[in-house]
Structures are given as structure tokens and as C-alpha cells.
Amino acid sequence: MTPRRGGGAARTVQGGPSASGGARGGASSSGGVLRSGALPEAPATRTIVLWCPDWPVVAAARAAGEPPEQPFAVVSKGQVFASSASARRYGVVRGLRLREAQARCPDLVVQPYDDALDHRAFEPVIRAVQAAVPGVEVLRPGTLALRARGPARYYGGERAAAVTLAGIAADHGAPGVRVGVADTPFAAEQAARARPVRPGERTRIVPVGGSAPFLADLPLGVLGDADLAMLLGRLGITTLGGFAALGDDQVRDRFGPAGAFLHRLAGGRDPRAVSARAVPPELRVEAAFEPPLDRADQVAFAFRRSADDFADRLRAAGLVATSIRVGIVDERDILLERVWVHPRWFDAADVVDRVRWQLAGGVDPTGLEAPVVQVVLEPVAVDDTANHERGLWGSGPDERVHHGLARVQGLVGHDGVVTPRVGGGRTLAERVVLVPWGDAPVGGERALAAVRDRPWPGKLPGPPPATVLDRPRPVDVETASGVSVDVDDRGTLLGEPERFRAEGDRGGRFGPVTAWAGPWPLVVRWWESGGRRLHRLQLVDDAGRAWYLVLADHRWWAEAVAT
């Protein structure tokens, strides 16, 4: 199950990647004759999907007080995340760098992308549709799904239901909603996103049993797996129909369960069913202090009752919060706001700790710049409690590790306990990212993985060394005649490495070099007066150890070693 993000509860789309592609020929929707090892096909779930185009732009423009009809874009990590229709006419599309976007459209209005804003702005739409038709599933902000049978019977047909629900969504802040109706949630969403058959048409209904032919001509990119699309493209398969024509067993053996799941989507055999979203009670809590409090420990103690209330509301709704937003307002009317992420989920004590850390950093309980008048707490990401229940015999060492680290963190402060992550960059030191225990990296693990995979100029190819030294270790690299190896201004080695010695290793004796590669130049901060030009070298000594060396100011240093 995949947790949805947002301030309220969100149920999940049941199913997910299957271990088998299922049966096609000879299998009925209720079971039928199955091939060996296949799973029965899930019965078709006639689905209505409501999709609001450019919802991130609509939400951001509304929050900024700007008309969304003008050239408008929301930006994440220096790239366009979403753009308005008028901006796209200038060539401002998703993935475009901000400078290029502004060059193409000088009048472009830019706002940073805020995932939490997307969810908060879409909540009135969810509640309005939920009030009209029970059983609404939130696919993402701007996109809703629901079973078609009930609304179609109530409103007098699928088209009438689609038009009515689109009107309700538009009345509550989702303009230009487009509706798709098909046999599966995936096909219904693609129908909503498809180009209208007639100008101005906002509803696309795929006939019963027609999902597979409708999907057949769509490009592989709609599956959301760029690597799979690239690989199939090399094989000459560019459409969902071509992918669906492959055998289930072939796809499962080659691409695994995830590929088999996408294969079923391409063939109009989505195994997921729409599940209702329960509208939760209001989960936001506030605490006002009169007179204002000027000590972090006083604020944390006073907020404890509100934290307990927050935990009780989540428990009553059957939810846990995995990410929260804490806003602190001081008497200068300055808002200090931060989003906190938890490795499991927040209880009341965890919330109080975050409030205290946010105020004083866990160092000085009297370190407030101004007395605090209000603390606001709201969930950013929630999940069903069932997904976080402890096992029958507890969760073993992981639970003990968490409690131990959390206790130490409570003593030494939020930044006192960190965990390493592999990030981006060219040098080994740059690639080590230290994240406070319980926090997610900025942008999340997916963003960190994208940074890690960037083609950094000057980055050495993998595999990376096994051991990165805490401090560079001085070493000597010499030619056969005992002359220290250096690098000239053109980046060429002055002599061939023949002898190697690491400080404090083997009694200070030189050993032969059995293999070497390099050098690779690296210019560090060339735009500043303190920038330096470094050179890197890899070599293997007679003990079989591979050393990663850096030449700085005509002196060799070891930064890493692999044995």
C-alpha cells in the first residue's frame, strides 16, 4: 500500500504490482481457465476519473493572488514543474530550466512549487465531491477517482454523472475539470487526459470492453517508467498496444513484478480497485499563549496538551502522521515554520520534541529571540494506522534502535544524531550527505537519488571506493628513480608512478605500483579567488589495495582506499 500525502486521511488504491501478468485467452473475469502460475483477472471496475489540468498552477496562482490565465509557472529545484496553457504557448514546458523559461517568456510569473499547498487547496473539492457521491479516491491533488455504477444509476447515466460531478468540482475551486470513464482506473485517467474528440468537449467515455483498443495507440510514456519506455523503444515497441501484445510470462520473466503490473495496465487489465477515502475530522491544532512565553522548555511544556489532542484526533480517524508542519509565531509577528519527517510516525512526545528543537535547537532553553505567542501544528503526510501496526512479537531490533537514537537525540539535540546518505557532487566529501535522524533529505529520497545520478562534470566513474578516510592521508608517489611524480599545467603526469608509500604504513617503506590510471583534473570554485586546481589519480599497490589520490599544491593525499 502506498500512503497518500495530504492534511487529511487518504485510503489507498488496492492491488499494486502483481507477481503475475494474469491470464488472457481462455480466462473469464470471474476466474475461468488459467494457465499454470497465472492469477485470475480482476473483474473490470467501471471508473470515473475527474482531472483538473495544471492543478499545481491553479493552486499556486490562487495563493499568490495572480490570475492563472497569464503566463505562470511553478518551479522545483530550478526547473519548471508545471506551467499554464498561456506559458506553454511560449514553449515553457515541464523540465525546462528556469533561466530558459524566463528567456522564452519574459512576462512569466514564477512561484516555488509547494506540495502541501496542492493538497490543502484541493481539500474543498474532495469534500464537495465526497458529499455528493460516497467512495471518492484521491489519486493525487487535482485528480479524483470513483466507481461509476452508483453515480450513473443515480444521475441517469455515465455522461450525466460525469457532467454533474465536473460541475460540483468547478463550483468548489477546480476550473476546467475533464472527466474520463472507462473499465479501469488507469484507462479512465488516460481518457480524461486524452485530446478531446470535439473542440470544447470535456468528457470522454470509453465503451464497455473498449479500454484495451483505446489504450493501444498511446505512447509508453504514460506508464510513468522512463527506463522501461527507453528499453522497449530500442526493441521497436513504442505504444501500449505493442507492449500489451507481448506474452505475460515473457514480460514477467524479463521485467519482474513491476513490469508485469505495467503490462497489465497497458492491456486494459488494471488489477486495482477504487477504494473510498474517508473524510477525516479537522486535524490542525493551535495553542495561544497569554502572556507570551520566552523559554523553549516553557513553550514545549505548555504545548503538550495540544500535542496529546493532535494524537487523539489522529487515533480516532485511524491515521498516523509521518510528516508534520510546525509553525511558531512570536510577538514580533514573525512566523518560524518547518516540516518535520519521522522514520515511523509521530506520537505526542515526538511532536513536543520537534517544537522544542525548532525553538532552541536542543542547545539552550533560553535561546529565543522573542517571546512566543502561538504554535500551530498540522499534518503534512498521513497514512492508515493498519500500515504501521507492530508485529505479533514486536518489531525487534529496529524498534530498539529507533528508541535508542531518539533518546540520544532528545539529550544532544536534533542535529546531534545524523545518518549518512550518498548524494551528488564530484568529490567524495561532497557525496556524503548527513541528515538528522528521523528527517528525510531535502526533496525526499527520490530527489536525492536524482541528484546522485546527475552527470557531474569531473565526477569519477564507479564503482566508488569501499573506505572513505575521515581525513586525507599524506602519501608519496615516485618514479623508479625516486623523483616525486607531479602534474604539469596541461594536466600531464611528469613521470610514471612506480613506487608508492602511505604515511604510517609498512614502516614507511616504499612498495611497487602494480597499476595506475589518471590523472583527472578538477577545478574547484574557479570563480573565486580561493579556487584551486586539483588532480586525481588511482593506483594499486603490491598488496592489492586500490588508492584514490588527490594532488593539491604539489602534494599527494589519499582520500579513499579499497581493499
GROMACS .gro file of C-alpha atoms in nm, residues 139-430:
model
  292
  139LEU     CA    1  -0.514   0.973  -0.686
  140ARG     CA    2  -0.317   1.297  -0.642
  141PRO     CA    3  -0.405   1.666  -0.592
  142GLY     CA    4  -0.617   1.759  -0.892
  143THR     CA    5  -0.727   1.402  -0.975
  144LEU     CA    6  -1.012   1.201  -0.822
  145ALA     CA    7  -1.147   0.853  -0.899
  146LEU     CA    8  -1.473   0.684  -0.806
  147ARG     CA    9  -1.674   0.382  -0.909
  148ALA     CA   10  -1.911   0.464  -1.194
  149ARG     CA   11  -2.200   0.232  -1.114
  150GLY     CA   12  -2.358   0.426  -0.825
  151PRO     CA   13  -2.335   0.777  -0.975
  152ALA     CA   14  -2.451   0.651  -1.316
  153ARG     CA   15  -2.763   0.494  -1.166
  154TYR     CA   16  -2.836   0.798  -0.950
  155TYR     CA   17  -2.784   1.068  -1.214
  156GLY     CA   18  -2.925   0.873  -1.509
  157GLY     CA   19  -2.617   0.756  -1.696
  158GLU     CA   20  -2.240   0.785  -1.701
  159ARG     CA   21  -2.232   1.103  -1.907
  160ALA     CA   22  -2.487   1.278  -1.685
  161ALA     CA   23  -2.290   1.173  -1.375
  162ALA     CA   24  -1.965   1.296  -1.528
  163VAL     CA   25  -2.111   1.636  -1.618
  164THR     CA   26  -2.268   1.677  -1.272
  165LEU     CA   27  -1.952   1.586  -1.081
  166ALA     CA   28  -1.740   1.812  -1.301
  167GLY     CA   29  -1.977   2.098  -1.221
  168ILE     CA   30  -1.950   2.031  -0.847
  169ALA     CA   31  -1.571   2.032  -0.868
  170ALA     CA   32  -1.571   2.355  -1.068
  171ASP     CA   33  -1.804   2.524  -0.817
  172HIS     CA   34  -1.558   2.448  -0.537
  173GLY     CA   35  -1.238   2.570  -0.698
  174ALA     CA   36  -1.130   2.323  -0.970
  175PRO     CA   37  -1.177   2.501  -1.305
  176GLY     CA   38  -1.181   2.324  -1.639
  177VAL     CA   39  -1.226   1.973  -1.497
  178ARG     CA   40  -1.212   1.697  -1.757
  179VAL     CA   41  -1.372   1.358  -1.698
  180GLY     CA   42  -1.284   1.013  -1.825
  181VAL     CA   43  -1.495   0.698  -1.790
  182ALA     CA   44  -1.356   0.352  -1.869
  183ASP     CA   45  -1.335  -0.006  -1.745
  184THR     CA   46  -1.028   0.052  -1.525
  185PRO     CA   47  -0.886   0.341  -1.320
  186PHE     CA   48  -0.580   0.369  -1.545
  187ALA     CA   49  -0.783   0.376  -1.866
  188ALA     CA   50  -1.028   0.627  -1.716
  189GLU     CA   51  -0.745   0.863  -1.622
  190GLN     CA   52  -0.596   0.840  -1.970
  191ALA     CA   53  -0.942   0.910  -2.115
  192ALA     CA   54  -0.966   1.224  -1.901
  193ARG     CA   55  -0.622   1.339  -2.019
  194ALA     CA   56  -0.676   1.247  -2.385
  195ARG     CA   57  -0.724   1.511  -2.653
  196PRO     CA   58  -1.098   1.586  -2.691
  197VAL     CA   59  -1.272   1.429  -2.990
  198ARG     CA   60  -1.465   1.753  -3.049
  199PRO     CA   61  -1.348   2.106  -2.958
  200GLY     CA   62  -1.464   2.208  -2.612
  201GLU     CA   63  -1.560   1.855  -2.510
  202ARG     CA   64  -1.461   1.777  -2.151
  203THR     CA   65  -1.594   1.423  -2.111
  204ARG     CA   66  -1.451   1.112  -2.275
  205ILE     CA   67  -1.640   0.785  -2.228
  206VAL     CA   68  -1.471   0.463  -2.338
  207PRO     CA   69  -1.729   0.194  -2.422
  208VAL     CA   70  -1.754  -0.114  -2.203
  209GLY     CA   71  -1.484  -0.359  -2.315
  210GLY     CA   72  -1.307  -0.092  -2.519
  211SER     CA   73  -1.028   0.003  -2.278
  212ALA     CA   74  -0.761  -0.208  -2.448
  213PRO     CA   75  -0.827  -0.067  -2.801
  214PHE     CA   76  -0.843   0.286  -2.657
  215LEU     CA   77  -0.506   0.246  -2.482
  216ALA     CA   78  -0.335   0.070  -2.773
  217ASP     CA   79  -0.222   0.384  -2.958
  218LEU     CA   80  -0.098   0.575  -2.652
  219PRO     CA   81   0.280   0.619  -2.606
  220LEU     CA   82   0.467   0.420  -2.344
  221GLY     CA   83   0.547   0.737  -2.155
  222VAL     CA   84   0.201   0.741  -1.994
  223LEU     CA   85   0.307   0.442  -1.781
  224GLY     CA   86   0.547   0.669  -1.592
  225ASP     CA   87   0.854   0.444  -1.627
  226ALA     CA   88   1.114   0.617  -1.846
  227ASP     CA   89   1.364   0.328  -1.828
  228LEU     CA   90   1.106   0.074  -1.945
  229ALA     CA   91   0.992   0.304  -2.225
  230MET     CA   92   1.351   0.353  -2.343
  231LEU     CA   93   1.427  -0.019  -2.339
  232LEU     CA   94   1.109  -0.113  -2.523
  233GLY     CA   95   1.175   0.167  -2.773
  234ARG     CA   96   1.508   0.006  -2.857
  235LEU     CA   97   1.314  -0.312  -2.932
  236GLY     CA   98   1.083  -0.123  -3.167
  237ILE     CA   99   0.787  -0.109  -2.925
  238THR     CA  100   0.659   0.246  -2.885
  239THR     CA  101   0.290   0.211  -2.791
  240LEU     CA  102   0.089   0.049  -2.516
  241GLY     CA  103  -0.068  -0.183  -2.771
  242GLY     CA  104   0.273  -0.315  -2.877
  243PHE     CA  105   0.368  -0.371  -2.516
  244ALA     CA  106   0.038  -0.542  -2.436
  245ALA     CA  107   0.087  -0.782  -2.728
  246LEU     CA  108   0.385  -0.941  -2.552
  247GLY     CA  109   0.321  -1.257  -2.354
  248ASP     CA  110   0.257  -1.233  -1.983
  249ASP     CA  111   0.525  -1.487  -1.896
  250GLN     CA  112   0.782  -1.316  -2.118
  251VAL     CA  113   0.722  -0.978  -1.958
  252ARG     CA  114   0.725  -1.118  -1.606
  253ASP     CA  115   1.049  -1.309  -1.663
  254ARG     CA  116   1.224  -1.010  -1.823
  255PHE     CA  117   1.090  -0.714  -1.623
  256GLY     CA  118   0.977  -0.871  -1.296
  257PRO     CA  119   0.659  -0.798  -1.097
  258ALA     CA  120   0.672  -0.421  -1.160
  259GLY     CA  121   0.695  -0.474  -1.536
  260ALA     CA  122   0.415  -0.730  -1.524
  261PHE     CA  123   0.196  -0.478  -1.344
  262LEU     CA  124   0.258  -0.211  -1.610
  263HIS     CA  125   0.197  -0.474  -1.878
  264ARG     CA  126  -0.149  -0.534  -1.735
  265LEU     CA  127  -0.218  -0.160  -1.728
  266ALA     CA  128  -0.119  -0.134  -2.096
  267GLY     CA  129  -0.360  -0.412  -2.188
  268GLY     CA  130  -0.656  -0.257  -2.007
  269ARG     CA  131  -0.634  -0.508  -1.722
  270ASP     CA  132  -0.571  -0.277  -1.428
  271PRO     CA  133  -0.581  -0.503  -1.116
  272ARG     CA  134  -0.657  -0.213  -0.882
  273ALA     CA  135  -0.998  -0.122  -0.749
  274VAL     CA  136  -1.118   0.219  -0.638
  275SER     CA  137  -1.134   0.244  -0.259
  276ALA     CA  138  -1.321   0.510  -0.065
  277ARG     CA  139  -1.144   0.799   0.103
  278ALA     CA  140  -1.273   0.876   0.449
  279VAL     CA  141  -1.310   1.245   0.516
  280PRO     CA  142  -1.126   1.299   0.847
  281PRO     CA  143  -1.204   1.543   1.123
  282GLU     CA  144  -1.008   1.866   1.136
  283LEU     CA  145  -0.656   1.768   1.239
  284ARG     CA  146  -0.499   2.112   1.275
  285VAL     CA  147  -0.436   2.222   1.634
  286GLU     CA  148  -0.332   2.562   1.769
  287ALA     CA  149  -0.210   2.681   2.106
  288ALA     CA  150  -0.205   3.051   2.201
  289PHE     CA  151  -0.004   3.178   2.498
  290GLU     CA  152  -0.107   3.482   2.702
  291PRO     CA  153   0.123   3.621   2.824
  292PRO     CA  154   0.382   3.517   2.562
  293LEU     CA  155   0.639   3.259   2.673
  294ASP     CA  156   1.009   3.338   2.642
  295ARG     CA  157   1.164   2.997   2.716
  296ALA     CA  158   1.171   2.698   2.482
  297ASP     CA  159   1.105   2.449   2.763
  298GLN     CA  160   0.804   2.654   2.877
  299VAL     CA  161   0.656   2.655   2.527
  300ALA     CA  162   0.714   2.281   2.487
  301PHE     CA  163   0.551   2.208   2.824
  302ALA     CA  164   0.253   2.434   2.750
  303PHE     CA  165   0.204   2.273   2.410
  304ARG     CA  166   0.197   1.918   2.549
  305ARG     CA  167  -0.182   1.916   2.591
  306SER     CA  168  -0.230   2.028   2.230
  307ALA     CA  169   0.009   1.754   2.115
  308ASP     CA  170  -0.198   1.497   2.305
  309ASP     CA  171  -0.512   1.634   2.141
  310PHE     CA  172  -0.345   1.605   1.799
  311ALA     CA  173  -0.252   1.241   1.865
  312ASP     CA  174  -0.604   1.163   1.987
  313ARG     CA  175  -0.763   1.308   1.672
  314LEU     CA  176  -0.535   1.102   1.451
  315ARG     CA  177  -0.608   0.790   1.652
  316ALA     CA  178  -0.983   0.847   1.627
  317ALA     CA  179  -0.954   0.884   1.249
  318GLY     CA  180  -0.748   0.563   1.222
  319LEU     CA  181  -0.443   0.752   1.099
  320VAL     CA  182  -0.081   0.820   1.182
  321ALA     CA  183   0.119   1.126   1.080
  322THR     CA  184   0.452   1.059   0.912
  323SER     CA  185   0.521   1.426   0.838
  324ILE     CA  186   0.405   1.737   1.024
  325ARG     CA  187   0.432   2.113   0.986
  326VAL     CA  188   0.506   2.320   1.296
  327GLY     CA  189   0.450   2.695   1.279
  328ILE     CA  190   0.567   2.919   1.563
  329VAL     CA  191   0.463   3.285   1.584
  330ASP     CA  192   0.647   3.523   1.815
  331GLU     CA  193   0.534   3.861   1.946
  332ARG     CA  194   0.704   4.036   1.653
  333ASP     CA  195   0.451   3.853   1.432
  334ILE     CA  196   0.732   3.653   1.269
  335LEU     CA  197   0.643   3.301   1.163
  336LEU     CA  198   0.903   3.027   1.206
  337GLU     CA  199   0.776   2.728   1.009
  338ARG     CA  200   0.931   2.389   0.942
  339VAL     CA  201   0.823   2.050   0.811
  340TRP     CA  202   0.940   1.751   1.015
  341VAL     CA  203   0.958   1.392   0.890
  342HIS     CA  204   0.958   1.083   1.112
  343PRO     CA  205   1.114   0.744   1.028
  344ARG     CA  206   0.797   0.575   1.165
  345TRP     CA  207   0.519   0.808   1.282
  346PHE     CA  208   0.470   1.091   1.531
  347ASP     CA  209   0.330   1.041   1.877
  348ALA     CA  210   0.263   1.326   2.123
  349ALA     CA  211   0.613   1.309   2.275
  350ASP     CA  212   0.773   1.326   1.931
  351VAL     CA  213   0.568   1.635   1.847
  352VAL     CA  214   0.674   1.811   2.169
  353ASP     CA  215   1.039   1.730   2.095
  354ARG     CA  216   1.013   1.886   1.748
  355VAL     CA  217   0.858   2.201   1.889
  356ARG     CA  218   1.142   2.233   2.141
  357TRP     CA  219   1.411   2.162   1.880
  358GLN     CA  220   1.260   2.412   1.641
  359LEU     CA  221   1.264   2.680   1.908
  360ALA     CA  222   1.608   2.630   2.061
  361GLY     CA  223   1.786   2.364   1.860
  362GLY     CA  224   1.812   2.148   2.171
  363VAL     CA  225   2.108   2.356   2.295
  364ASP     CA  226   1.991   2.649   2.504
  365PRO     CA  227   1.640   2.652   2.656
  366THR     CA  228   1.662   3.031   2.689
  367GLY     CA  229   1.776   3.092   2.332
  368LEU     CA  230   1.456   3.251   2.197
  369GLU     CA  231   1.494   3.575   2.007
  370ALA     CA  232   1.143   3.687   2.104
  371PRO     CA  233   0.861   3.550   2.323
  372VAL     CA  234   0.623   3.303   2.153
  373VAL     CA  235   0.253   3.384   2.126
  374GLN     CA  236   0.124   3.087   1.921
  375VAL     CA  237   0.216   2.738   1.799
  376VAL     CA  238   0.029   2.579   1.506
  377LEU     CA  239   0.054   2.208   1.423
  378GLU     CA  240  -0.089   2.030   1.120
  379PRO     CA  241  -0.012   1.700   0.943
  380VAL     CA  242   0.154   1.708   0.602
  381ALA     CA  243   0.151   1.333   0.528
  382VAL     CA  244  -0.072   1.074   0.694
  383ASP     CA  245  -0.122   0.702   0.650
  384ASP     CA  246  -0.361   0.434   0.766
  385THR     CA  247  -0.284   0.300   1.112
  386ALA     CA  248  -0.304  -0.056   0.981
  387ASN     CA  249   0.010   0.002   0.776
  388HIS     CA  250   0.208   0.079   1.091
  389GLU     CA  251   0.084  -0.179   1.339
  390ARG     CA  252   0.351  -0.365   1.529
  391GLY     CA  253   0.403  -0.732   1.457
  392LEU     CA  254   0.271  -1.009   1.678
  393TRP     CA  255   0.603  -1.032   1.863
  394GLY     CA  256   0.705  -0.667   1.823
  395SER     CA  257   0.931  -0.524   1.559
  396GLY     CA  258   1.259  -0.646   1.712
  397PRO     CA  259   1.591  -0.467   1.678
  398ASP     CA  260   1.462  -0.188   1.451
  399GLU     CA  261   1.227  -0.068   1.725
  400ARG     CA  262   1.501  -0.073   1.987
  401VAL     CA  263   1.738   0.113   1.756
  402HIS     CA  264   1.480   0.383   1.694
  403HIS     CA  265   1.404   0.434   2.062
  404GLY     CA  266   1.774   0.442   2.148
  405LEU     CA  267   1.861   0.700   1.884
  406ALA     CA  268   1.554   0.909   1.964
  407ARG     CA  269   1.654   0.914   2.332
  408VAL     CA  270   2.008   1.025   2.248
  409GLN     CA  271   1.866   1.285   2.012
  410GLY     CA  272   1.649   1.419   2.292
  411LEU     CA  273   1.961   1.469   2.504
  412VAL     CA  274   2.200   1.619   2.249
  413GLY     CA  275   1.956   1.793   2.014
  414HIS     CA  276   1.803   1.733   1.676
  415ASP     CA  277   2.125   1.775   1.479
  416GLY     CA  278   2.328   1.570   1.727
  417VAL     CA  279   2.236   1.233   1.572
  418VAL     CA  280   2.279   1.206   1.196
  419THR     CA  281   2.267   0.932   0.935
  420PRO     CA  282   2.472   0.935   0.614
  421ARG     CA  283   2.328   0.939   0.264
  422VAL     CA  284   2.505   0.922  -0.070
  423GLY     CA  285   2.443   1.245  -0.258
  424GLY     CA  286   2.571   1.418  -0.568
  425GLY     CA  287   2.892   1.601  -0.638
  426ARG     CA  288   3.237   1.540  -0.781
  427THR     CA  289   3.449   1.481  -0.472
  428LEU     CA  290   3.398   1.211  -0.213
  429ALA     CA  291   3.340   1.466   0.062
  430GLU     CA  292   3.061   1.631  -0.139
   0.00000   0.00000   0.00000
